[in-house]
PDB file of C-alpha atoms in Angstrom:
ATOM      1  CA  MET A 169      56.594  53.482 103.195  1.00  0.00           C
ATOM      2  CA  ARG A 170      56.548  56.656 101.100  1.00  0.00           C
ATOM      3  CA  ASP A 171      54.063  58.005 103.576  1.00  0.00           C
ATOM      4  CA  ALA A 172      56.229  57.310 106.410  1.00  0.00           C
ATOM      5  CA  GLU A 173      59.264  59.016 104.865  1.00  0.00           C
ATOM      6  CA  ARG A 174      57.215  62.009 104.211  1.00  0.00           C
ATOM      7  CA  LEU A 175      56.163  62.287 107.813  1.00  0.00           C
ATOM      8  CA  ARG A 176      59.745  61.987 109.011  1.00  0.00           C
ATOM      9  CA  GLU A 177      60.692  64.865 106.598  1.00  0.00           C
ATOM     10  CA  ARG A 178      57.851  67.062 107.948  1.00  0.00           C
ATOM     11  CA  LEU A 179      58.906  66.500 111.454  1.00  0.00           C
ATOM     12  CA  THR A 180      62.541  67.233 110.780  1.00  0.00           C
ATOM     13  CA  LEU A 181      61.513  70.454 109.031  1.00  0.00           C
ATOM     14  CA  SER A 182      59.232  71.512 111.913  1.00  0.00           C
ATOM     15  CA  LEU A 183      61.996  70.823 114.245  1.00  0.00           C
ATOM     16  CA  ASP A 184      64.494  72.988 112.315  1.00  0.00           C
ATOM     17  CA  ASN A 185      61.792  75.747 112.068  1.00  0.00           C
ATOM     18  CA  GLY A 186      61.401  75.760 115.949  1.00  0.00           C
ATOM     19  CA  GLN A 187      65.220  75.805 116.480  1.00  0.00           C
ATOM     20  CA  VAL A 188      65.468  78.864 114.374  1.00  0.00           C
ATOM     21  CA  ALA A 189      62.829  80.743 115.882  1.00  0.00           C
ATOM     22  CA  ALA A 190      64.479  80.023 119.365  1.00  0.00           C
ATOM     23  CA  LEU A 191      67.690  81.282 118.098  1.00  0.00           C
ATOM     24  CA  LEU A 192      66.001  84.572 116.717  1.00  0.00           C
ATOM     25  CA  VAL A 193      64.414  85.166 120.086  1.00  0.00           C
ATOM     26  CA  CYS A 194      67.651  84.767 121.872  1.00  0.00           C
ATOM     27  CA  ALA A 195      69.536  87.029 119.510  1.00  0.00           C
ATOM     28  CA  LEU A 196      66.777  89.758 119.880  1.00  0.00           C
ATOM     29  CA  LEU A 197      67.053  89.477 123.798  1.00  0.00           C
ATOM     30  CA  LEU A 198      70.750  89.794 123.672  1.00  0.00           C
ATOM     31  CA  PHE A 199      70.912  92.822 121.271  1.00  0.00           C
ATOM     32  CA  GLY A 200      68.227  94.566 123.516  1.00  0.00           C
ATOM     33  CA  GLY A 201      70.398  93.962 126.592  1.00  0.00           C
ATOM     34  CA  VAL A 202      73.468  95.201 124.821  1.00  0.00           C
ATOM     35  CA  PHE A 203      71.580  98.303 123.618  1.00  0.00           C
ATOM     36  CA  GLY A 204      70.134  99.141 127.151  1.00  0.00           C
ATOM     37  CA  LEU A 205      73.656  98.752 128.621  1.00  0.00           C
ATOM     38  CA  GLY A 206      75.092 101.113 125.898  1.00  0.00           C
ATOM     39  CA  VAL A 207      72.519 103.687 126.504  1.00  0.00           C
ATOM     40  CA  MET A 208      73.201 103.738 130.406  1.00  0.00           C
ATOM     41  CA  LEU A 209      76.913 104.052 129.718  1.00  0.00           C
ATOM     42  CA  GLY A 210      76.346 106.859 127.309  1.00  0.00           C
ATOM     43  CA  ARG A 211      74.431 108.823 129.840  1.00  0.00           C
ATOM     44  CA  ARG A 212      76.860 108.488 132.516  1.00  0.00           C
ATOM     45  CA  LEU A 213      79.836 109.633 130.215  1.00  0.00           C
ATOM     46  CA  GLY A 214      77.594 112.518 129.027  1.00  0.00           C
ATOM     47  CA  ALA A 215      76.826 113.730 132.586  1.00  0.00           C
ATOM     48  CA  ALA A 216      80.558 113.324 133.555  1.00  0.00           C
ATOM     49  CA  ARG A 217      81.671 115.527 130.540  1.00  0.00           C
ATOM     50  CA  ALA A 218      78.810 118.041 130.814  1.00  0.00           C
ATOM     51  CA  PRO A 219      80.261 121.644 130.726  1.00  0.00           C
ATOM     52  CA  ALA A 220      80.109 123.897 133.812  1.00  0.00           C
ATOM     53  CA  PRO A 221      76.881 126.029 133.791  1.00  0.00           C
ATOM     54  CA  VAL A 222      77.003 129.543 132.599  1.00  0.00           C
ATOM     55  CA  ALA A 223      75.403 132.589 134.083  1.00  0.00           C
ATOM     56  CA  GLY A 224      72.178 131.888 132.049  1.00  0.00           C
ATOM     57  CA  ASP A 225      71.932 128.372 133.391  1.00  0.00           C
ATOM     58  CA  LEU A 226      72.451 129.569 136.777  1.00  0.00           C
ATOM     59  CA  GLN A 227      69.575 131.712 136.582  1.00  0.00           C
ATOM     60  CA  ALA A 228      67.440 129.136 135.035  1.00  0.00           C
ATOM     61  CA  LEU A 229      68.626 126.797 137.924  1.00  0.00           C
ATOM     62  CA  ASP A 230      67.580 129.545 140.560  1.00  0.00           C
ATOM     63  CA  ALA A 231      64.282 129.894 138.909  1.00  0.00           C
ATOM     64  CA  ALA A 232      63.689 126.296 138.985  1.00  0.00           C
ATOM     65  CA  ALA A 233      64.732 125.981 142.605  1.00  0.00           C
ATOM     66  CA  ALA A 234      62.473 128.828 143.544  1.00  0.00           C
ATOM     67  CA  ARG A 235      59.511 127.171 141.825  1.00  0.00           C
ATOM     68  CA  LYS A 236      60.314 123.991 143.838  1.00  0.00           C
ATOM     69  CA  GLY A 237      60.724 125.670 147.042  1.00  0.00           C
ATOM     70  CA  ALA A 238      64.487 124.807 147.291  1.00  0.00           C
ATOM     71  CA  THR A 239      67.338 127.046 148.271  1.00  0.00           C
ATOM     72  CA  PRO A 240      69.265 128.155 145.180  1.00  0.00           C
ATOM     73  CA  PRO A 241      72.797 127.145 145.022  1.00  0.00           C
ATOM     74  CA  GLU A 242      75.164 129.938 146.109  1.00  0.00           C
ATOM     75  CA  ARG A 243      77.066 131.767 143.307  1.00  0.00           C
ATOM     76  CA  HIS A 244      80.734 132.274 143.506  1.00  0.00           C
ATOM     77  CA  GLN A 245      81.681 135.786 142.682  1.00  0.00           C
ATOM     78  CA  GLN A 246      85.001 136.492 141.458  1.00  0.00           C
ATOM     79  CA  PRO A 247      86.876 138.974 143.593  1.00  0.00           C
ATOM     80  CA  GLU A 248      87.243 142.400 141.918  1.00  0.00           C
ATOM     81  CA  ALA A 249      90.771 143.133 140.781  1.00  0.00           C
ATOM     82  CA  PRO A 250      92.178 145.969 142.725  1.00  0.00           C
ATOM     83  CA  ALA A 251      92.676 149.309 140.843  1.00  0.00           C
ATOM     84  CA  ALA A 252      96.060 149.570 139.355  1.00  0.00           C
ATOM     85  CA  THR A 253      98.184 151.932 141.351  1.00  0.00           C
ATOM     86  CA  PRO A 254     100.138 154.433 139.181  1.00  0.00           C
ATOM     87  CA  PRO A 255     103.764 154.228 139.521  1.00  0.00           C
ATOM     88  CA  ALA A 256     105.648 156.675 141.804  1.00  0.00           C
ATOM     89  CA  ALA A 257     107.186 158.350 138.828  1.00  0.00           C
ATOM     90  CA  ALA A 258     103.752 159.247 137.477  1.00  0.00           C
ATOM     91  CA  ARG A 259     102.415 160.935 140.722  1.00  0.00           C
ATOM     92  CA  PRO A 260     102.722 164.658 140.691  1.00  0.00           C
ATOM     93  CA  ALA A 261     105.223 165.898 143.368  1.00  0.00           C
ATOM     94  CA  THR A 262     103.771 167.712 146.102  1.00  0.00           C
ATOM     95  CA  ALA A 263     105.634 169.767 148.624  1.00  0.00           C
ATOM     96  CA  ALA A 264     105.461 168.496 152.031  1.00  0.00           C
ATOM     97  CA  PRO A 265     103.375 170.786 154.139  1.00  0.00           C
ATOM     98  CA  ALA A 266     105.155 172.955 156.786  1.00  0.00           C
ATOM     99  CA  PRO A 267     104.638 171.788 160.211  1.00  0.00           C
ATOM    100  CA  VAL A 268     101.939 173.908 162.035  1.00  0.00           C
ATOM    101  CA  ARG A 269     102.706 174.981 165.630  1.00  0.00           C
ATOM    102  CA  ALA A 270      99.734 174.505 167.866  1.00  0.00           C
ATOM    103  CA  ALA A 271      99.002 177.891 169.565  1.00  0.00           C
ATOM    104  CA  THR A 272      97.935 177.622 173.217  1.00  0.00           C
ATOM    105  CA  VAL A 273      94.608 179.686 173.487  1.00  0.00           C
ATOM    106  CA  ALA A 274      93.238 180.424 176.981  1.00  0.00           C
ATOM    107  CA  ALA A 275      89.808 179.214 177.415  1.00  0.00           C
ATOM    108  CA  PRO A 276      87.340 182.151 177.979  1.00  0.00           C
ATOM    109  CA  PRO A 277      85.996 182.458 181.643  1.00  0.00           C
ATOM    110  CA  GLN A 278      82.658 180.879 182.128  1.00  0.00           C
ATOM    111  CA  ARG A 279      80.020 183.165 182.710  1.00  0.00           C
ATOM    112  CA  ALA A 280      77.084 182.459 184.924  1.00  0.00           C
ATOM    113  CA  PRO A 281      73.684 181.906 182.813  1.00  0.00           C
ATOM    114  CA  LEU A 282      71.407 184.784 182.632  1.00  0.00           C
ATOM    115  CA  LEU A 283      68.051 184.220 184.210  1.00  0.00           C
ATOM    116  CA  VAL A 284      65.527 185.973 182.211  1.00  0.00           C
ATOM    117  CA  ALA A 285      62.250 186.446 183.981  1.00  0.00           C
ATOM    118  CA  PRO A 286      59.241 185.417 181.991  1.00  0.00           C
ATOM    119  CA  ALA A 287      57.253 188.266 180.454  1.00  0.00           C
ATOM    120  CA  ALA A 288      54.134 189.096 182.538  1.00  0.00           C
ATOM    121  CA  GLU A 289      50.875 188.408 180.642  1.00  0.00           C
ATOM    122  CA  GLU A 290      48.842 191.407 179.975  1.00  0.00           C
ATOM    123  CA  PRO A 291      45.484 191.357 181.434  1.00  0.00           C
ATOM    124  CA  VAL A 292      42.722 190.913 179.023  1.00  0.00           C
ATOM    125  CA  GLN A 293      40.551 194.112 179.141  1.00  0.00           C
ATOM    126  CA  VAL A 294      36.853 193.300 178.854  1.00  0.00           C
ATOM    127  CA  PRO A 295      34.652 196.170 177.638  1.00  0.00           C
ATOM    128  CA  ALA A 296      32.205 197.211 180.290  1.00  0.00           C
ATOM    129  CA  ALA A 297      28.552 197.049 179.547  1.00  0.00           C
ATOM    130  CA  GLY A 298      28.224 200.760 179.553  1.00  0.00           C
ATOM    131  CA  ALA A 299      30.665 200.946 176.618  1.00  0.00           C
ATOM    132  CA  VAL A 300      27.761 200.143 174.322  1.00  0.00           C
ATOM    133  CA  ALA A 301      26.518 203.357 172.681  1.00  0.00           C
ATOM    134  CA  LEU A 302      22.806 203.887 172.872  1.00  0.00           C
ATOM    135  CA  THR A 303      20.722 206.575 171.149  1.00  0.00           C
ATOM    136  CA  PRO A 304      19.324 209.010 173.866  1.00  0.00           C
ATOM    137  CA  PRO A 305      15.734 210.121 173.798  1.00  0.00           C
ATOM    138  CA  PRO A 306      14.839 213.465 172.079  1.00  0.00           C
ATOM    139  CA  HIS A 307      14.207 216.826 173.816  1.00  0.00           C
ATOM    140  CA  ASP A 308      10.431 216.582 173.225  1.00  0.00           C
ATOM    141  CA  PRO A 309       9.327 212.827 173.399  1.00  0.00           C
ATOM    142  CA  GLY A 310       5.616 214.142 173.217  1.00  0.00           C
ATOM    143  CA  ALA A 311       2.849 212.441 175.268  1.00  0.00           C
ATOM    144  CA  TYR A 312       2.863 208.981 173.762  1.00  0.00           C
ATOM    145  CA  THR A 313       5.306 206.856 171.952  1.00  0.00           C
ATOM    146  CA  VAL A 314       5.666 203.308 170.558  1.00  0.00           C
ATOM    147  CA  GLN A 315       7.826 200.770 172.459  1.00  0.00           C
ATOM    148  CA  VAL A 316       9.201 197.807 170.357  1.00  0.00           C
ATOM    149  CA  GLY A 317      11.353 196.078 173.128  1.00  0.00           C
ATOM    150  CA  ALA A 318      12.994 196.147 176.519  1.00  0.00           C
ATOM    151  CA  SER A 319      15.890 194.257 178.191  1.00  0.00           C
ATOM    152  CA  GLN A 320      18.426 194.633 180.884  1.00  0.00           C
ATOM    153  CA  ASP A 321      21.272 193.696 178.475  1.00  0.00           C
ATOM    154  CA  ARG A 322      22.620 196.877 176.616  1.00  0.00           C
ATOM    155  CA  SER A 323      24.114 194.674 173.951  1.00  0.00           C
ATOM    156  CA  GLU A 324      20.764 193.154 173.102  1.00  0.00           C
ATOM    157  CA  ILE A 325      19.140 196.489 173.169  1.00  0.00           C
ATOM    158  CA  ALA A 326      22.043 197.947 170.744  1.00  0.00           C
ATOM    159  CA  ARG A 327      21.202 195.101 168.230  1.00  0.00           C
ATOM    160  CA  LEU A 328      17.402 195.777 168.323  1.00  0.00           C
ATOM    161  CA  GLU A 329      18.047 199.449 167.994  1.00  0.00           C
ATOM    162  CA  SER A 330      20.153 198.662 164.882  1.00  0.00           C
ATOM    163  CA  ARG A 331      17.429 196.352 163.409  1.00  0.00           C
ATOM    164  CA  VAL A 332      14.711 199.210 163.855  1.00  0.00           C
ATOM    165  CA  ARG A 333      17.041 201.782 162.163  1.00  0.00           C
ATOM    166  CA  GLY A 334      17.594 199.369 159.380  1.00  0.00           C
ATOM    167  CA  ALA A 335      13.922 199.275 158.669  1.00  0.00           C
ATOM    168  CA  GLY A 336      14.029 203.153 157.982  1.00  0.00           C
ATOM    169  CA  LEU A 337      12.624 204.106 161.423  1.00  0.00           C
ATOM    170  CA  LYS A 338      14.428 206.665 164.046  1.00  0.00           C
ATOM    171  CA  PRO A 339      14.603 204.638 167.461  1.00  0.00           C
ATOM    172  CA  TYR A 340      15.948 205.773 170.832  1.00  0.00           C
ATOM    173  CA  VAL A 341      16.665 204.282 174.035  1.00  0.00           C
ATOM    174  CA  VAL A 342      15.400 205.361 177.523  1.00  0.00           C
ATOM    175  CA  GLU A 343      16.805 203.938 180.713  1.00  0.00           C
ATOM    176  CA  ALA A 344      14.539 202.977 183.500  1.00  0.00           C
ATOM    177  CA  ARG A 345      15.833 202.276 186.948  1.00  0.00           C
ATOM    178  CA  LEU A 346      13.247 199.935 188.682  1.00  0.00           C
ATOM    179  CA  GLY A 347      14.695 199.729 192.032  1.00  0.00           C
ATOM    180  CA  ALA A 348      14.794 196.071 193.156  1.00  0.00           C
ATOM    181  CA  ARG A 349      14.004 194.811 189.575  1.00  0.00           C
ATOM    182  CA  GLY A 350      17.079 196.631 188.278  1.00  0.00           C
ATOM    183  CA  THR A 351      17.876 198.932 185.310  1.00  0.00           C
ATOM    184  CA  TRP A 352      16.000 198.275 182.116  1.00  0.00           C
ATOM    185  CA  TYR A 353      16.591 199.815 178.770  1.00  0.00           C
ATOM    186  CA  ARG A 354      13.591 200.427 176.431  1.00  0.00           C
ATOM    187  CA  VAL A 355      13.643 200.802 172.625  1.00  0.00           C
ATOM    188  CA  ARG A 356      10.957 203.497 171.382  1.00  0.00           C
ATOM    189  CA  VAL A 357      10.141 205.019 168.058  1.00  0.00           C
ATOM    190  CA  GLY A 358       8.050 208.312 167.433  1.00  0.00           C
ATOM    191  CA  SER A 359       6.502 210.971 169.565  1.00  0.00           C
ATOM    192  CA  PHE A 360       2.667 211.796 169.458  1.00  0.00           C
ATOM    193  CA  ARG A 361       0.453 214.213 171.424  1.00  0.00           C
ATOM    194  CA  ASP A 362      -2.587 211.827 171.319  1.00  0.00           C
ATOM    195  CA  LYS A 363      -2.949 208.089 171.794  1.00  0.00           C
ATOM    196  CA  ASP A 364      -4.744 207.402 168.417  1.00  0.00           C
ATOM    197  CA  SER A 365      -1.986 208.852 166.440  1.00  0.00           C
ATOM    198  CA  ALA A 366       0.381 206.505 168.268  1.00  0.00           C
ATOM    199  CA  ASN A 367      -1.792 203.482 167.720  1.00  0.00           C
ATOM    200  CA  ARG A 368      -2.003 204.154 164.029  1.00  0.00           C
ATOM    201  CA  PHE A 369       1.754 204.599 163.926  1.00  0.00           C
ATOM    202  CA  ARG A 370       2.172 201.188 165.778  1.00  0.00           C
ATOM    203  CA  LYS A 371       0.550 199.322 163.113  1.00  0.00           C
ATOM    204  CA  ASP A 372       2.956 200.536 160.925  1.00  0.00           C
ATOM    205  CA  VAL A 373       5.777 199.567 163.038  1.00  0.00           C
ATOM    206  CA  GLU A 374       4.520 195.999 163.564  1.00  0.00           C
ATOM    207  CA  ARG A 375       4.015 195.516 159.833  1.00  0.00           C
ATOM    208  CA  GLU A 376       7.555 196.666 159.008  1.00  0.00           C
ATOM    209  CA  LEU A 377       9.376 194.862 161.858  1.00  0.00           C
ATOM    210  CA  ARG A 378       7.217 191.838 161.878  1.00  0.00           C
ATOM    211  CA  THR A 379       7.070 191.876 165.637  1.00  0.00           C
ATOM    212  CA  ALA A 380       4.501 193.107 168.467  1.00  0.00           C
ATOM    213  CA  ALA A 381       4.850 196.744 169.602  1.00  0.00           C
ATOM    214  CA  VAL A 382       2.996 198.717 172.204  1.00  0.00           C
ATOM    215  CA  VAL A 383       1.833 202.303 172.860  1.00  0.00           C
ATOM    216  CA  MET A 384       3.375 203.725 176.095  1.00  0.00           C
ATOM    217  CA  PRO A 385       3.279 207.334 177.600  1.00  0.00           C
ATOM    218  CA  THR A 386       6.457 209.018 177.858  1.00  0.00           C
ATOM    219  CA  ARG A 387       5.787 210.459 181.235  1.00  0.00           C
TER     220      ARG A 387
END
């Protein structure tokens, strides 16, 4: 009998404990629902009461919109206040300008434009070939001489003569008219009575000028 009573007491206590646990669970759920609802209402009220964004917040919103690729919200600029107009009493009194009478000026007669003839171009003067000065042969050229070059171009002969003179020699130029072959100019150096003396001098000339020379009779 005692064992049966103890079993009943245990069953009663276990049932009471289960009810208490169920009540606790229900209370926790109810408390969680109320807390979540309060948080949602608080967020909505906070968003409704949020102050208007200032200039710094607008710049931050513009930067965030630029990073996201969205168009930043337009800023409303306050119209500038018009400058205060001084009262009429403060303005300095200025004398009214006297009326100016428009004088009638007769237009000058139109003149026909002057036609200016273009200046004639001056012809370019080309110096003639004979303008190049050449050294004439001496009065006594001797029987033989040393010839260092010949050409039909007077300018070329003048350059050759200057080169020979620069080597310390005394050249001269002889003009030879060869008929159908034209006119030739010959650069020569020295005057000798015999051919041997002319040949010895020719070697000196070739050494100084580093070019070939030839012994020629003067007549």
